[in-house]
Amino acid sequence: MSESVTRIQVGGTAGSDPYEVLVGRQLLGELGGLVGDRAKRVAIIHPEALDETGEALRADLAGQGFEAVAIQVPNAEEAKTAEVAAYCWKALGQSGFTRSDVIVGVGGGSTTDLAGFVAATWLRGVRWIAVPTTVLAMVDAAVGGKTGINTAEGKNLVGSFHPPAGVLCDLAALDSSRSTTTSPGSPRSSRPASSPTR
C-alpha cells in the first residue's frame, strides 16, 4: 500500500482524456488501479538496467489477475529505434494484445518515449501508463504525451502525441542510497521474466 500520494490532474488535450500524475513513495499498489478492470493484458516495457523492477511490476500485476508480460529493451537512447519498436510490436502480437489492454513504460525518458510510441502505434492507439524513474523523465518525458523514436538522421524525428492514461512518479526511485535496479517497496520475484526472446 502506498504512503501519502499527491494526485495532480492533467487536463486532456483535444481528443484525449484528462489523466492523473501520482507523486509519492511506495506507489506500486496504485498501478493496478490505473490499469483498470477493462484490461486483460499488461505489457511492461523496461530497459535492461531495470530488469528486476520490470519483473517485480510484472509479478505484482500477474498477482492481481492480469496477463502480464515484461518486454526488456536496450538502455537509454539505444531503445529508441524502429528495430526496437518492431520488437515490442512483435511481443504484443504474440501476447494477443487488444485495444483494451495497457502498456506500462518504466524507466527514463528514452523508455517512456519508446513505450508511448509503441502504444500510439499499436492498433492505432492503446492506453499506456508511464512509470518514470529519473527526474527528467518525471518532469518532462512522461508528461504531455510526447512520444517518439530516433532515426539515423536525428532524434525524435518519428513520433506522435499520445498522452498517457496515468503517470506514477515514485520518488523512492530517485534515492541515491538505494539500488538503481529495483524500485524501493517493489516486491522481488524469483520467477523468470516472461519477455519474448529476440
mmCIF file of C-alpha atoms in Angstrom:
data_model
loop_
_atom_site.group_PDB
_atom_site.id
_atom_site.type_symbol
_atom_site.label_atom_id
_atom_site.label_comp_id
_atom_site.label_asym_id
_atom_site.label_seq_id
_atom_site.Cartn_x
_atom_site.Cartn_y
_atom_site.Cartn_z
ATOM 1 C CA MET A 1 0.000 0.000 0.000
ATOM 2 C CA SER A 2 1.313 3.470 -0.811
ATOM 3 C CA GLU A 3 2.145 6.139 1.698
ATOM 4 C CA SER A 4 0.903 9.711 1.181
ATOM 5 C CA VAL A 5 0.199 10.319 -2.504
ATOM 6 C CA THR A 6 -0.134 13.677 -4.254
ATOM 7 C CA ARG A 7 -2.542 13.474 -7.190
ATOM 8 C CA ILE A 8 -2.201 16.064 -9.949
ATOM 9 C CA GLN A 9 -4.917 16.217 -12.586
ATOM 10 C CA VAL A 10 -3.605 16.956 -16.072
ATOM 11 C CA GLY A 11 -6.206 18.346 -18.449
ATOM 12 C CA GLY A 12 -6.804 16.443 -21.639
ATOM 13 C CA THR A 13 -5.900 17.995 -24.968
ATOM 14 C CA ALA A 14 -8.166 17.920 -27.983
ATOM 15 C CA GLY A 15 -9.235 14.330 -28.474
ATOM 16 C CA SER A 16 -7.586 12.991 -25.296
ATOM 17 C CA ASP A 17 -8.867 12.343 -21.809
ATOM 18 C CA PRO A 18 -7.505 14.002 -18.645
ATOM 19 C CA TYR A 19 -5.188 11.833 -16.571
ATOM 20 C CA GLU A 20 -3.583 11.766 -13.140
ATOM 21 C CA VAL A 21 0.063 12.155 -12.198
ATOM 22 C CA LEU A 22 0.677 10.416 -8.872
ATOM 23 C CA VAL A 23 3.690 11.595 -6.856
ATOM 24 C CA GLY A 24 4.850 9.899 -3.673
ATOM 25 C CA ARG A 25 6.610 6.823 -2.383
ATOM 26 C CA GLN A 26 5.736 3.130 -2.419
ATOM 27 C CA LEU A 27 3.344 3.651 -5.335
ATOM 28 C CA LEU A 28 3.421 0.111 -6.704
ATOM 29 C CA GLY A 29 -0.011 -0.597 -5.264
ATOM 30 C CA GLU A 30 -1.502 2.233 -7.339
ATOM 31 C CA LEU A 31 -0.556 0.733 -10.709
ATOM 32 C CA GLY A 32 -3.349 -1.840 -10.889
ATOM 33 C CA GLY A 33 -5.933 0.884 -10.299
ATOM 34 C CA LEU A 34 -4.560 2.945 -13.185
ATOM 35 C CA VAL A 35 -4.583 -0.114 -15.445
ATOM 36 C CA GLY A 36 -8.270 -0.581 -14.621
ATOM 37 C CA ASP A 37 -10.609 -3.520 -14.882
ATOM 38 C CA ARG A 38 -11.201 -3.355 -18.654
ATOM 39 C CA ALA A 39 -7.697 -4.593 -19.433
ATOM 40 C CA LYS A 40 -6.862 -8.282 -19.521
ATOM 41 C CA ARG A 41 -3.224 -7.954 -20.545
ATOM 42 C CA VAL A 42 -0.459 -5.577 -19.482
ATOM 43 C CA ALA A 43 2.952 -5.223 -21.148
ATOM 44 C CA ILE A 44 5.756 -3.692 -19.072
ATOM 45 C CA ILE A 45 8.418 -2.159 -21.317
ATOM 46 C CA HIS A 46 11.616 -1.625 -19.339
ATOM 47 C CA PRO A 47 15.332 -1.169 -20.028
ATOM 48 C CA GLU A 48 17.885 -3.868 -19.314
ATOM 49 C CA ALA A 49 19.196 -1.871 -16.327
ATOM 50 C CA LEU A 50 15.772 -2.113 -14.661
ATOM 51 C CA ASP A 51 15.239 -5.825 -15.228
ATOM 52 C CA GLU A 52 14.415 -6.511 -11.572
ATOM 53 C CA THR A 53 11.969 -3.611 -11.420
ATOM 54 C CA GLY A 54 10.247 -4.718 -14.620
ATOM 55 C CA GLU A 55 9.919 -8.258 -13.321
ATOM 56 C CA ALA A 56 8.648 -7.031 -9.939
ATOM 57 C CA LEU A 57 5.938 -4.986 -11.655
ATOM 58 C CA ARG A 58 5.062 -7.911 -13.923
ATOM 59 C CA ALA A 59 4.789 -10.282 -10.980
ATOM 60 C CA ASP A 60 2.686 -7.831 -8.974
ATOM 61 C CA LEU A 61 0.241 -7.276 -11.845
ATOM 62 C CA ALA A 62 0.076 -11.019 -12.521
ATOM 63 C CA GLY A 63 -0.804 -11.468 -8.848
ATOM 64 C CA GLN A 64 -3.710 -9.058 -9.399
ATOM 65 C CA GLY A 65 -5.086 -11.261 -12.172
ATOM 66 C CA PHE A 66 -3.653 -9.578 -15.272
ATOM 67 C CA GLU A 67 -1.841 -11.465 -18.023
ATOM 68 C CA ALA A 68 1.395 -9.520 -17.631
ATOM 69 C CA VAL A 69 4.450 -9.718 -19.843
ATOM 70 C CA ALA A 70 7.787 -7.929 -19.354
ATOM 71 C CA ILE A 71 9.465 -6.644 -22.532
ATOM 72 C CA GLN A 72 13.125 -5.816 -21.981
ATOM 73 C CA VAL A 73 14.670 -3.218 -24.287
ATOM 74 C CA PRO A 74 18.164 -1.689 -24.525
ATOM 75 C CA ASN A 75 19.226 1.060 -22.136
ATOM 76 C CA ALA A 76 18.881 4.790 -22.838
ATOM 77 C CA GLU A 77 18.785 6.119 -26.420
ATOM 78 C CA GLU A 78 19.613 2.689 -27.865
ATOM 79 C CA ALA A 79 15.976 1.758 -27.155
ATOM 80 C CA LYS A 80 14.564 4.481 -29.389
ATOM 81 C CA THR A 81 14.873 2.779 -32.759
ATOM 82 C CA ALA A 82 12.454 1.357 -35.309
ATOM 83 C CA GLU A 83 14.014 -2.066 -34.737
ATOM 84 C CA VAL A 84 13.283 -1.994 -31.006
ATOM 85 C CA ALA A 85 9.753 -0.684 -31.623
ATOM 86 C CA ALA A 86 9.199 -3.571 -34.064
ATOM 87 C CA TYR A 87 10.469 -5.991 -31.407
ATOM 88 C CA CYS A 88 7.868 -4.589 -28.986
ATOM 89 C CA TRP A 89 5.107 -4.846 -31.622
ATOM 90 C CA LYS A 90 6.070 -8.481 -32.176
ATOM 91 C CA ALA A 91 5.846 -9.163 -28.438
ATOM 92 C CA LEU A 92 2.414 -7.525 -28.283
ATOM 93 C CA GLY A 93 1.213 -9.594 -31.224
ATOM 94 C CA GLN A 94 2.497 -12.811 -29.687
ATOM 95 C CA SER A 95 0.696 -11.910 -26.443
ATOM 96 C CA GLY A 96 -2.641 -11.320 -28.197
ATOM 97 C CA PHE A 97 -2.653 -7.662 -27.144
ATOM 98 C CA THR A 98 -6.014 -5.981 -27.838
ATOM 99 C CA ARG A 99 -7.308 -2.420 -27.907
ATOM 100 C CA SER A 100 -8.474 -2.635 -24.279
ATOM 101 C CA ASP A 101 -5.084 -3.781 -22.945
ATOM 102 C CA VAL A 102 -2.444 -1.478 -21.429
ATOM 103 C CA ILE A 103 1.266 -0.782 -21.915
ATOM 104 C CA VAL A 104 3.403 0.350 -18.962
ATOM 105 C CA GLY A 105 6.690 2.133 -19.674
ATOM 106 C CA VAL A 106 9.099 2.044 -16.728
ATOM 107 C CA GLY A 107 12.456 3.815 -16.880
ATOM 108 C CA GLY A 108 13.984 7.079 -18.009
ATOM 109 C CA GLY A 109 12.811 9.388 -20.759
ATOM 110 C CA SER A 110 14.042 7.166 -23.574
ATOM 111 C CA THR A 111 11.999 4.233 -22.319
ATOM 112 C CA THR A 112 8.845 6.274 -21.768
ATOM 113 C CA ASP A 113 9.277 7.848 -25.239
ATOM 114 C CA LEU A 114 9.512 4.369 -26.759
ATOM 115 C CA ALA A 115 6.667 2.869 -24.708
ATOM 116 C CA GLY A 116 4.374 5.770 -25.563
ATOM 117 C CA PHE A 117 5.241 5.490 -29.257
ATOM 118 C CA VAL A 118 4.586 1.745 -29.242
ATOM 119 C CA ALA A 119 1.246 2.404 -27.520
ATOM 120 C CA ALA A 120 0.369 5.142 -30.021
ATOM 121 C CA THR A 121 1.037 2.885 -32.998
ATOM 122 C CA TRP A 122 -0.342 -0.471 -31.792
ATOM 123 C CA LEU A 123 -3.912 -0.883 -33.098
ATOM 124 C CA ARG A 124 -3.848 2.878 -33.827
ATOM 125 C CA GLY A 125 -3.527 3.696 -30.151
ATOM 126 C CA VAL A 126 -3.875 1.813 -26.871
ATOM 127 C CA ARG A 127 -3.736 3.111 -23.300
ATOM 128 C CA TRP A 128 -0.360 3.408 -21.629
ATOM 129 C CA ILE A 129 0.984 4.343 -18.213
ATOM 130 C CA ALA A 130 4.350 5.978 -17.551
ATOM 131 C CA VAL A 131 6.439 4.953 -14.539
ATOM 132 C CA PRO A 132 9.398 7.349 -14.864
ATOM 133 C CA THR A 133 12.484 6.643 -12.758
ATOM 134 C CA THR A 134 14.594 9.753 -13.405
ATOM 135 C CA VAL A 135 13.989 13.423 -12.644
ATOM 136 C CA LEU A 136 13.994 14.395 -16.325
ATOM 137 C CA ALA A 137 11.519 11.659 -17.178
ATOM 138 C CA MET A 138 9.255 12.713 -14.298
ATOM 139 C CA VAL A 139 9.141 16.415 -15.145
ATOM 140 C CA ASP A 140 9.320 16.250 -18.925
ATOM 141 C CA ALA A 141 9.303 12.999 -20.873
ATOM 142 C CA ALA A 142 6.418 11.233 -19.101
ATOM 143 C CA VAL A 143 4.007 14.183 -19.047
ATOM 144 C CA GLY A 144 2.298 15.697 -22.053
ATOM 145 C CA GLY A 145 2.236 12.744 -24.393
ATOM 146 C CA LYS A 146 5.386 13.416 -26.420
ATOM 147 C CA THR A 147 6.408 10.014 -27.766
ATOM 148 C CA GLY A 148 8.894 9.028 -30.407
ATOM 149 C CA ILE A 149 11.921 7.211 -31.697
ATOM 150 C CA ASN A 150 15.149 8.283 -33.368
ATOM 151 C CA THR A 151 16.380 7.728 -36.904
ATOM 152 C CA ALA A 152 19.850 7.857 -38.438
ATOM 153 C CA GLU A 153 19.054 11.449 -39.438
ATOM 154 C CA GLY A 154 18.287 12.697 -35.927
ATOM 155 C CA LYS A 155 16.499 12.356 -32.597
ATOM 156 C CA ASN A 156 12.715 12.189 -32.230
ATOM 157 C CA LEU A 157 12.051 12.617 -35.941
ATOM 158 C CA VAL A 158 9.366 9.909 -35.841
ATOM 159 C CA GLY A 159 6.722 10.178 -33.162
ATOM 160 C CA SER A 160 3.250 11.042 -32.028
ATOM 161 C CA PHE A 161 1.454 12.958 -29.314
ATOM 162 C CA HIS A 162 -0.242 10.199 -27.309
ATOM 163 C CA PRO A 163 -0.907 11.213 -23.681
ATOM 164 C CA PRO A 164 -0.622 8.510 -21.024
ATOM 165 C CA ALA A 165 -3.603 7.242 -19.052
ATOM 166 C CA GLY A 166 -1.619 7.950 -15.890
ATOM 167 C CA VAL A 167 1.861 8.645 -14.540
ATOM 168 C CA LEU A 168 3.406 7.156 -11.376
ATOM 169 C CA CYS A 169 6.317 9.217 -10.040
ATOM 170 C CA ASP A 170 7.747 7.113 -7.211
ATOM 171 C CA LEU A 171 10.264 9.406 -5.536
ATOM 172 C CA ALA A 172 11.942 6.401 -3.940
ATOM 173 C CA ALA A 173 13.400 5.639 -7.385
ATOM 174 C CA LEU A 174 15.497 8.803 -7.007
ATOM 175 C CA ASP A 175 17.054 7.866 -3.654
ATOM 176 C CA SER A 176 20.782 7.657 -4.258
ATOM 177 C CA SER A 177 21.148 5.452 -1.195
ATOM 178 C CA ARG A 178 19.009 2.762 -2.805
ATOM 179 C CA SER A 179 19.775 0.326 -5.593
ATOM 180 C CA THR A 180 19.107 1.718 -9.050
ATOM 181 C CA THR A 181 17.863 -1.610 -10.338
ATOM 182 C CA THR A 182 14.808 -2.031 -8.142
ATOM 183 C CA SER A 183 12.213 0.431 -7.040
ATOM 184 C CA PRO A 184 12.069 0.596 -3.232
ATOM 185 C CA GLY A 185 8.986 -1.124 -1.959
ATOM 186 C CA SER A 186 8.683 -3.260 -5.066
ATOM 187 C CA PRO A 187 8.317 -6.955 -4.392
ATOM 188 C CA ARG A 188 11.223 -9.052 -5.565
ATOM 189 C CA SER A 189 10.376 -12.109 -7.594
ATOM 190 C CA SER A 190 12.439 -15.144 -8.400
ATOM 191 C CA ARG A 191 10.224 -16.003 -11.358
ATOM 192 C CA PRO A 192 11.927 -15.665 -14.734
ATOM 193 C CA ALA A 193 10.913 -12.686 -16.822
ATOM 194 C CA SER A 194 8.378 -13.536 -19.489
ATOM 195 C CA SER A 195 9.717 -11.207 -22.159
ATOM 196 C CA PRO A 196 9.977 -12.731 -25.623
ATOM 197 C CA THR A 197 13.343 -13.931 -26.845
ATOM 198 C CA ARG A 198 14.917 -11.790 -29.526
#
